[in-house]
PDB file of C-alpha atoms in Angstrom:
ATOM      1  CA  UNK A   1      37.294 -68.677-110.239  1.00  0.00           C
ATOM      2  CA  UNK A   2      37.971 -64.940-109.847  1.00  0.00           C
ATOM      3  CA  UNK A   3      41.542 -64.082-109.056  1.00  0.00           C
ATOM      4  CA  UNK A   4      43.819 -61.214-108.181  1.00  0.00           C
ATOM      5  CA  UNK A   5      46.167 -60.472-111.066  1.00  0.00           C
ATOM      6  CA  UNK A   6      49.490 -58.678-110.851  1.00  0.00           C
ATOM      7  CA  UNK A   7      51.871 -57.190-113.385  1.00  0.00           C
ATOM      8  CA  UNK A   8      54.717 -57.386-114.053  1.00  0.00           C
ATOM      9  CA  UNK A   9      55.567 -60.856-112.815  1.00  0.00           C
ATOM     10  CA  UNK A  10      59.221 -59.869-112.636  1.00  0.00           C
ATOM     11  CA  UNK A  11      61.005 -56.540-112.918  1.00  0.00           C
ATOM     12  CA  UNK A  12      64.667 -55.660-112.694  1.00  0.00           C
ATOM     13  CA  UNK A  13      65.424 -52.029-111.975  1.00  0.00           C
ATOM     14  CA  UNK A  14      68.434 -49.912-111.157  1.00  0.00           C
ATOM     15  CA  UNK A  15      68.814 -48.445-107.694  1.00  0.00           C
ATOM     16  CA  UNK A  16      67.213 -45.018-107.489  1.00  0.00           C
ATOM     17  CA  UNK A  17      64.661 -45.667-110.217  1.00  0.00           C
ATOM     18  CA  UNK A  18      60.913 -45.451-109.708  1.00  0.00           C
ATOM     19  CA  UNK A  19      58.852 -48.622-109.970  1.00  0.00           C
ATOM     20  CA  UNK A  20      55.103 -49.101-110.274  1.00  0.00           C
ATOM     21  CA  UNK A  21      53.610 -52.497-109.520  1.00  0.00           C
ATOM     22  CA  UNK A  22      50.092 -53.061-110.740  1.00  0.00           C
ATOM     23  CA  UNK A  23      47.264 -55.157-109.420  1.00  0.00           C
ATOM     24  CA  UNK A  24      43.726 -55.907-110.497  1.00  0.00           C
ATOM     25  CA  UNK A  25      41.807 -57.063-107.414  1.00  0.00           C
ATOM     26  CA  UNK A  26      38.764 -59.299-107.604  1.00  0.00           C
ATOM     27  CA  UNK A  27      36.011 -57.147-109.032  1.00  0.00           C
ATOM     28  CA  UNK A  28      33.519 -56.943-106.153  1.00  0.00           C
ATOM     29  CA  UNK A  29      36.142 -56.726-103.406  1.00  0.00           C
ATOM     30  CA  UNK A  30      36.410 -53.603-101.313  1.00  0.00           C
ATOM     31  CA  UNK A  31      39.619 -53.976 -99.296  1.00  0.00           C
ATOM     32  CA  UNK A  32      43.005 -54.063-100.939  1.00  0.00           C
ATOM     33  CA  UNK A  33      46.440 -54.830 -99.568  1.00  0.00           C
ATOM     34  CA  UNK A  34      50.108 -54.945-100.420  1.00  0.00           C
ATOM     35  CA  UNK A  35      52.418 -57.397 -98.699  1.00  0.00           C
ATOM     36  CA  UNK A  36      56.031 -58.205 -99.445  1.00  0.00           C
ATOM     37  CA  UNK A  37      58.312 -61.184 -98.914  1.00  0.00           C
ATOM     38  CA  UNK A  38      62.063 -60.734 -98.942  1.00  0.00           C
ATOM     39  CA  UNK A  39      63.726 -63.934-100.106  1.00  0.00           C
ATOM     40  CA  UNK A  40      63.836 -66.457 -97.287  1.00  0.00           C
ATOM     41  CA  UNK A  41      61.890 -64.253 -94.886  1.00  0.00           C
ATOM     42  CA  UNK A  42      58.317 -63.909 -93.672  1.00  0.00           C
ATOM     43  CA  UNK A  43      55.528 -62.305 -95.641  1.00  0.00           C
ATOM     44  CA  UNK A  44      55.157 -58.785 -94.221  1.00  0.00           C
ATOM     45  CA  UNK A  45      52.206 -56.402 -94.259  1.00  0.00           C
ATOM     46  CA  UNK A  46      52.810 -53.092 -96.043  1.00  0.00           C
ATOM     47  CA  UNK A  47      49.483 -51.307 -96.395  1.00  0.00           C
ATOM     48  CA  UNK A  48      45.721 -51.736 -96.506  1.00  0.00           C
ATOM     49  CA  UNK A  49      43.387 -49.582 -98.583  1.00  0.00           C
ATOM     50  CA  UNK A  50      39.662 -49.045 -98.291  1.00  0.00           C
ATOM     51  CA  UNK A  51      37.253 -46.480 -99.671  1.00  0.00           C
ATOM     52  CA  UNK A  52      40.007 -44.771-101.648  1.00  0.00           C
ATOM     53  CA  UNK A  53      42.303 -44.151 -98.745  1.00  0.00           C
ATOM     54  CA  UNK A  54      44.954 -45.897 -96.715  1.00  0.00           C
ATOM     55  CA  UNK A  55      43.410 -47.775 -93.810  1.00  0.00           C
ATOM     56  CA  UNK A  56      46.551 -49.060 -92.127  1.00  0.00           C
ATOM     57  CA  UNK A  57      50.249 -49.038 -92.939  1.00  0.00           C
ATOM     58  CA  UNK A  58      53.305 -50.624 -91.432  1.00  0.00           C
ATOM     59  CA  UNK A  59      56.575 -49.026 -90.419  1.00  0.00           C
ATOM     60  CA  UNK A  60      58.033 -50.414 -93.645  1.00  0.00           C
ATOM     61  CA  UNK A  61      55.654 -48.249 -95.689  1.00  0.00           C
ATOM     62  CA  UNK A  62      57.624 -45.018 -95.502  1.00  0.00           C
ATOM     63  CA  UNK A  63      57.552 -41.927 -97.703  1.00  0.00           C
ATOM     64  CA  UNK A  64      59.106 -43.691-100.669  1.00  0.00           C
ATOM     65  CA  UNK A  65      56.007 -45.871-100.994  1.00  0.00           C
ATOM     66  CA  UNK A  66      52.596 -44.822-102.203  1.00  0.00           C
ATOM     67  CA  UNK A  67      49.417 -46.567-103.316  1.00  0.00           C
ATOM     68  CA  UNK A  68      46.724 -45.469-105.682  1.00  0.00           C
ATOM     69  CA  UNK A  69      43.509 -46.695-107.208  1.00  0.00           C
ATOM     70  CA  UNK A  70      43.596 -44.661-110.412  1.00  0.00           C
ATOM     71  CA  UNK A  71      40.441 -46.167-111.866  1.00  0.00           C
ATOM     72  CA  UNK A  72      37.755 -48.657-110.942  1.00  0.00           C
ATOM     73  CA  UNK A  73      39.896 -51.715-111.447  1.00  0.00           C
ATOM     74  CA  UNK A  74      43.603 -51.100-110.867  1.00  0.00           C
ATOM     75  CA  UNK A  75      45.449 -50.794-107.567  1.00  0.00           C
ATOM     76  CA  UNK A  76      49.081 -49.716-107.774  1.00  0.00           C
ATOM     77  CA  UNK A  77      52.118 -49.645-105.515  1.00  0.00           C
ATOM     78  CA  UNK A  78      54.751 -47.063-106.375  1.00  0.00           C
ATOM     79  CA  UNK A  79      58.259 -47.123-104.992  1.00  0.00           C
ATOM     80  CA  UNK A  80      59.741 -43.709-105.661  1.00  0.00           C
ATOM     81  CA  UNK A  81      63.473 -44.288-105.410  1.00  0.00           C
ATOM     82  CA  UNK A  82      64.301 -47.956-105.147  1.00  0.00           C
ATOM     83  CA  UNK A  83      66.985 -49.293-102.838  1.00  0.00           C
ATOM     84  CA  UNK A  84      68.761 -52.637-102.913  1.00  0.00           C
ATOM     85  CA  UNK A  85      66.799 -53.748 -99.848  1.00  0.00           C
ATOM     86  CA  UNK A  86      63.513 -53.243-101.724  1.00  0.00           C
ATOM     87  CA  UNK A  87      64.275 -56.425-103.667  1.00  0.00           C
ATOM     88  CA  UNK A  88      61.440 -58.761-102.760  1.00  0.00           C
ATOM     89  CA  UNK A  89      58.274 -60.438-103.955  1.00  0.00           C
ATOM     90  CA  UNK A  90      55.377 -58.000-103.662  1.00  0.00           C
ATOM     91  CA  UNK A  91      51.916 -59.486-103.216  1.00  0.00           C
ATOM     92  CA  UNK A  92      48.665 -57.719-103.827  1.00  0.00           C
ATOM     93  CA  UNK A  93      45.578 -59.037-102.044  1.00  0.00           C
ATOM     94  CA  UNK A  94      41.913 -58.235-101.782  1.00  0.00           C
ATOM     95  CA  UNK A  95      38.944 -59.249 -99.694  1.00  0.00           C
ATOM     96  CA  UNK A  96      35.220 -58.891-100.049  1.00  0.00           C
ATOM     97  CA  UNK A  97      33.516 -56.871 -97.364  1.00  0.00           C
ATOM     98  CA  UNK A  98      35.812 -56.716 -94.406  1.00  0.00           C
ATOM     99  CA  UNK A  99      38.973 -58.259 -93.134  1.00  0.00           C
ATOM    100  CA  UNK A 100      37.236 -61.258 -91.629  1.00  0.00           C
ATOM    101  CA  UNK A 101      36.643 -62.726 -95.042  1.00  0.00           C
ATOM    102  CA  UNK A 102      39.172 -64.849 -96.831  1.00  0.00           C
ATOM    103  CA  UNK A 103      41.970 -62.712 -98.232  1.00  0.00           C
ATOM    104  CA  UNK A 104      42.900 -63.613-101.794  1.00  0.00           C
ATOM    105  CA  UNK A 105      46.458 -63.068-102.931  1.00  0.00           C
ATOM    106  CA  UNK A 106      47.880 -62.529-106.378  1.00  0.00           C
ATOM    107  CA  UNK A 107      50.812 -64.454-107.826  1.00  0.00           C
ATOM    108  CA  UNK A 108      53.202 -61.686-106.852  1.00  0.00           C
ATOM    109  CA  UNK A 109      55.650 -59.396-108.605  1.00  0.00           C
ATOM    110  CA  UNK A 110      59.319 -60.146-108.191  1.00  0.00           C
ATOM    111  CA  UNK A 111      61.286 -56.931-107.890  1.00  0.00           C
ATOM    112  CA  UNK A 112      65.057 -57.085-108.220  1.00  0.00           C
ATOM    113  CA  UNK A 113      66.961 -53.872-107.562  1.00  0.00           C
ATOM    114  CA  UNK A 114      70.528 -53.819-108.897  1.00  0.00           C
TER     115      UNK A 114
ATOM    116  CA  UNK B   1      53.129 -57.150 -81.096  1.00  0.00           C
ATOM    117  CA  UNK B   2      51.780 -60.349 -82.618  1.00  0.00           C
ATOM    118  CA  UNK B   3      54.336 -63.065 -83.308  1.00  0.00           C
ATOM    119  CA  UNK B   4      53.536 -66.230 -85.249  1.00  0.00           C
ATOM    120  CA  UNK B   5      55.739 -69.310 -85.066  1.00  0.00           C
ATOM    121  CA  UNK B   6      55.523 -72.473 -87.125  1.00  0.00           C
ATOM    122  CA  UNK B   7      57.167 -75.762 -86.326  1.00  0.00           C
ATOM    123  CA  UNK B   8      58.727 -77.716 -87.795  1.00  0.00           C
ATOM    124  CA  UNK B   9      60.483 -75.499 -90.324  1.00  0.00           C
ATOM    125  CA  UNK B  10      60.770 -78.470 -92.669  1.00  0.00           C
ATOM    126  CA  UNK B  11      59.156 -81.886 -92.782  1.00  0.00           C
ATOM    127  CA  UNK B  12      59.603 -84.897 -95.070  1.00  0.00           C
ATOM    128  CA  UNK B  13      57.163 -87.795 -94.952  1.00  0.00           C
ATOM    129  CA  UNK B  14      56.457 -90.802 -97.176  1.00  0.00           C
ATOM    130  CA  UNK B  15      53.460 -90.627 -99.451  1.00  0.00           C
ATOM    131  CA  UNK B  16      50.251 -91.829 -97.871  1.00  0.00           C
ATOM    132  CA  UNK B  17      51.070 -90.792 -94.327  1.00  0.00           C
ATOM    133  CA  UNK B  18      48.977 -88.401 -92.291  1.00  0.00           C
ATOM    134  CA  UNK B  19      50.767 -85.359 -90.906  1.00  0.00           C
ATOM    135  CA  UNK B  20      50.280 -82.342 -88.662  1.00  0.00           C
ATOM    136  CA  UNK B  21      51.725 -78.876 -89.041  1.00  0.00           C
ATOM    137  CA  UNK B  22      51.792 -76.557 -86.054  1.00  0.00           C
ATOM    138  CA  UNK B  23      51.285 -72.839 -85.662  1.00  0.00           C
ATOM    139  CA  UNK B  24      51.377 -70.729 -82.505  1.00  0.00           C
ATOM    140  CA  UNK B  25      50.678 -67.053 -81.943  1.00  0.00           C
ATOM    141  CA  UNK B  26      51.368 -64.798 -78.991  1.00  0.00           C
ATOM    142  CA  UNK B  27      48.293 -62.555 -78.879  1.00  0.00           C
ATOM    143  CA  UNK B  28      44.944 -64.325 -78.693  1.00  0.00           C
ATOM    144  CA  UNK B  29      43.031 -61.203 -79.763  1.00  0.00           C
ATOM    145  CA  UNK B  30      42.547 -62.270 -83.365  1.00  0.00           C
ATOM    146  CA  UNK B  31      39.741 -62.067 -85.880  1.00  0.00           C
ATOM    147  CA  UNK B  32      40.694 -65.226 -87.734  1.00  0.00           C
ATOM    148  CA  UNK B  33      43.495 -67.555 -88.693  1.00  0.00           C
ATOM    149  CA  UNK B  34      44.215 -68.583 -92.242  1.00  0.00           C
ATOM    150  CA  UNK B  35      46.385 -71.357 -93.681  1.00  0.00           C
ATOM    151  CA  UNK B  36      48.050 -70.763 -97.043  1.00  0.00           C
ATOM    152  CA  UNK B  37      50.035 -72.868 -99.439  1.00  0.00           C
ATOM    153  CA  UNK B  38      52.998 -71.396-101.333  1.00  0.00           C
ATOM    154  CA  UNK B  39      54.765 -73.185-104.166  1.00  0.00           C
ATOM    155  CA  UNK B  40      58.331 -72.062-104.969  1.00  0.00           C
ATOM    156  CA  UNK B  41      58.368 -68.628-106.587  1.00  0.00           C
ATOM    157  CA  UNK B  42      54.593 -68.484-106.607  1.00  0.00           C
ATOM    158  CA  UNK B  43      51.808 -66.678-104.828  1.00  0.00           C
ATOM    159  CA  UNK B  44      49.788 -67.615-101.774  1.00  0.00           C
ATOM    160  CA  UNK B  45      46.835 -69.933-102.127  1.00  0.00           C
ATOM    161  CA  UNK B  46      44.301 -69.824 -99.315  1.00  0.00           C
ATOM    162  CA  UNK B  47      43.517 -73.303 -97.965  1.00  0.00           C
ATOM    163  CA  UNK B  48      41.360 -72.772 -94.902  1.00  0.00           C
ATOM    164  CA  UNK B  49      40.118 -69.864 -92.831  1.00  0.00           C
ATOM    165  CA  UNK B  50      38.969 -70.279 -89.236  1.00  0.00           C
ATOM    166  CA  UNK B  51      37.066 -67.451 -87.595  1.00  0.00           C
ATOM    167  CA  UNK B  52      37.954 -66.678 -83.975  1.00  0.00           C
ATOM    168  CA  UNK B  53      34.649 -68.162 -82.812  1.00  0.00           C
ATOM    169  CA  UNK B  54      35.260 -71.468 -84.601  1.00  0.00           C
ATOM    170  CA  UNK B  55      37.235 -74.503 -83.493  1.00  0.00           C
ATOM    171  CA  UNK B  56      37.957 -76.166 -86.815  1.00  0.00           C
ATOM    172  CA  UNK B  57      37.454 -76.129 -90.564  1.00  0.00           C
ATOM    173  CA  UNK B  58      37.695 -78.947 -93.067  1.00  0.00           C
ATOM    174  CA  UNK B  59      38.288 -79.020 -96.791  1.00  0.00           C
ATOM    175  CA  UNK B  60      38.834 -82.379 -98.423  1.00  0.00           C
ATOM    176  CA  UNK B  61      41.912 -84.009 -96.912  1.00  0.00           C
ATOM    177  CA  UNK B  62      42.725 -80.890 -94.895  1.00  0.00           C
ATOM    178  CA  UNK B  63      41.534 -80.107 -91.397  1.00  0.00           C
ATOM    179  CA  UNK B  64      42.567 -77.032 -89.453  1.00  0.00           C
ATOM    180  CA  UNK B  65      41.918 -76.502 -85.766  1.00  0.00           C
ATOM    181  CA  UNK B  66      42.088 -73.382 -83.641  1.00  0.00           C
ATOM    182  CA  UNK B  67      42.552 -73.035 -79.891  1.00  0.00           C
ATOM    183  CA  UNK B  68      42.485 -69.295 -79.473  1.00  0.00           C
ATOM    184  CA  UNK B  69      42.985 -69.259 -75.723  1.00  0.00           C
ATOM    185  CA  UNK B  70      46.249 -71.181 -75.968  1.00  0.00           C
ATOM    186  CA  UNK B  71      47.332 -69.451 -79.167  1.00  0.00           C
ATOM    187  CA  UNK B  72      47.622 -72.599 -81.250  1.00  0.00           C
ATOM    188  CA  UNK B  73      46.443 -73.965 -84.556  1.00  0.00           C
ATOM    189  CA  UNK B  74      47.160 -77.191 -86.386  1.00  0.00           C
ATOM    190  CA  UNK B  75      46.812 -78.185 -90.007  1.00  0.00           C
ATOM    191  CA  UNK B  76      46.172 -81.888 -90.479  1.00  0.00           C
ATOM    192  CA  UNK B  77      46.770 -83.397 -93.903  1.00  0.00           C
ATOM    193  CA  UNK B  78      45.386 -86.892 -94.434  1.00  0.00           C
ATOM    194  CA  UNK B  79      46.778 -89.437 -96.869  1.00  0.00           C
ATOM    195  CA  UNK B  80      49.541 -87.166 -98.139  1.00  0.00           C
ATOM    196  CA  UNK B  81      50.383 -87.029-101.856  1.00  0.00           C
ATOM    197  CA  UNK B  82      53.477 -85.778-103.712  1.00  0.00           C
ATOM    198  CA  UNK B  83      51.391 -82.863-104.970  1.00  0.00           C
ATOM    199  CA  UNK B  84      51.069 -81.672-101.387  1.00  0.00           C
ATOM    200  CA  UNK B  85      54.754 -80.722-101.399  1.00  0.00           C
ATOM    201  CA  UNK B  86      54.919 -76.972-100.806  1.00  0.00           C
ATOM    202  CA  UNK B  87      55.469 -74.435 -98.047  1.00  0.00           C
ATOM    203  CA  UNK B  88      52.508 -74.021 -95.717  1.00  0.00           C
ATOM    204  CA  UNK B  89      52.021 -70.650 -94.072  1.00  0.00           C
ATOM    205  CA  UNK B  90      49.883 -69.785 -91.112  1.00  0.00           C
ATOM    206  CA  UNK B  91      48.647 -66.198 -90.713  1.00  0.00           C
ATOM    207  CA  UNK B  92      46.527 -64.482 -88.082  1.00  0.00           C
ATOM    208  CA  UNK B  93      44.369 -61.423 -88.670  1.00  0.00           C
ATOM    209  CA  UNK B  94      44.531 -58.977 -85.793  1.00  0.00           C
ATOM    210  CA  UNK B  95      42.063 -56.174 -84.982  1.00  0.00           C
ATOM    211  CA  UNK B  96      44.590 -53.737 -86.463  1.00  0.00           C
ATOM    212  CA  UNK B  97      43.732 -55.219 -89.890  1.00  0.00           C
ATOM    213  CA  UNK B  98      47.123 -56.778 -90.403  1.00  0.00           C
ATOM    214  CA  UNK B  99      47.801 -60.361 -91.316  1.00  0.00           C
ATOM    215  CA  UNK B 100      50.851 -61.606 -89.421  1.00  0.00           C
ATOM    216  CA  UNK B 101      52.520 -64.574 -91.070  1.00  0.00           C
ATOM    217  CA  UNK B 102      54.672 -67.339 -89.725  1.00  0.00           C
ATOM    218  CA  UNK B 103      57.871 -68.384 -91.468  1.00  0.00           C
ATOM    219  CA  UNK B 104      56.211 -71.484 -92.826  1.00  0.00           C
ATOM    220  CA  UNK B 105      56.767 -75.211 -92.869  1.00  0.00           C
ATOM    221  CA  UNK B 106      58.397 -76.620 -95.996  1.00  0.00           C
ATOM    222  CA  UNK B 107      56.715 -79.964 -96.643  1.00  0.00           C
ATOM    223  CA  UNK B 108      58.158 -82.669 -98.883  1.00  0.00           C
ATOM    224  CA  UNK B 109      56.151 -85.771 -99.637  1.00  0.00           C
ATOM    225  CA  UNK B 110      58.385 -88.642-100.712  1.00  0.00           C
ATOM    226  CA  UNK B 111      56.865 -90.859-103.435  1.00  0.00           C
TER     227      UNK B 111
END
């Protein structure tokens, strides 16, 4: 069964460093998302991406965050200058035609900022 | 702002029992509601999706219902098994394209 894949599965980084989390959505999907889950808290929406541009973003998604689809398969989340509070599990997700379809999530990337 | 609440936060039941997990949401203007399963340290596995026009969906031993007007959904698990132990998350998709998640119910099935 097709799946959303994410790399790395776990990354430890020093505060202030830049991090890029990578995702390969399901191949024929058109909408892409990033969500995050701080340990012990709810899964939170960060950003949605469609037709090579941001569709929606939350208040969490400030100027230190950016997303990109550099080629036909990858979808990346960049955190420019990491803070301790960025430590979380980051989930990439994709869906087929529009948001009313099932949203498929990846296994997540654990980010630990020290 | 949409708020999603799940009760109970944790539930332990003996193997073989049927059980119900509850989800409520504050804004009934939703596109759909989705139930996910999350194993510790793992990703989110979609279990069932109910469109706003539907009342229920079934997959194997799982049945999810939706009462949009009252802002409630239930996930019914029949004949529970130890492999069902996980955290179950409810999420609603709003017209603003955002999935809003509940905090989940941590389910433990006792062999």
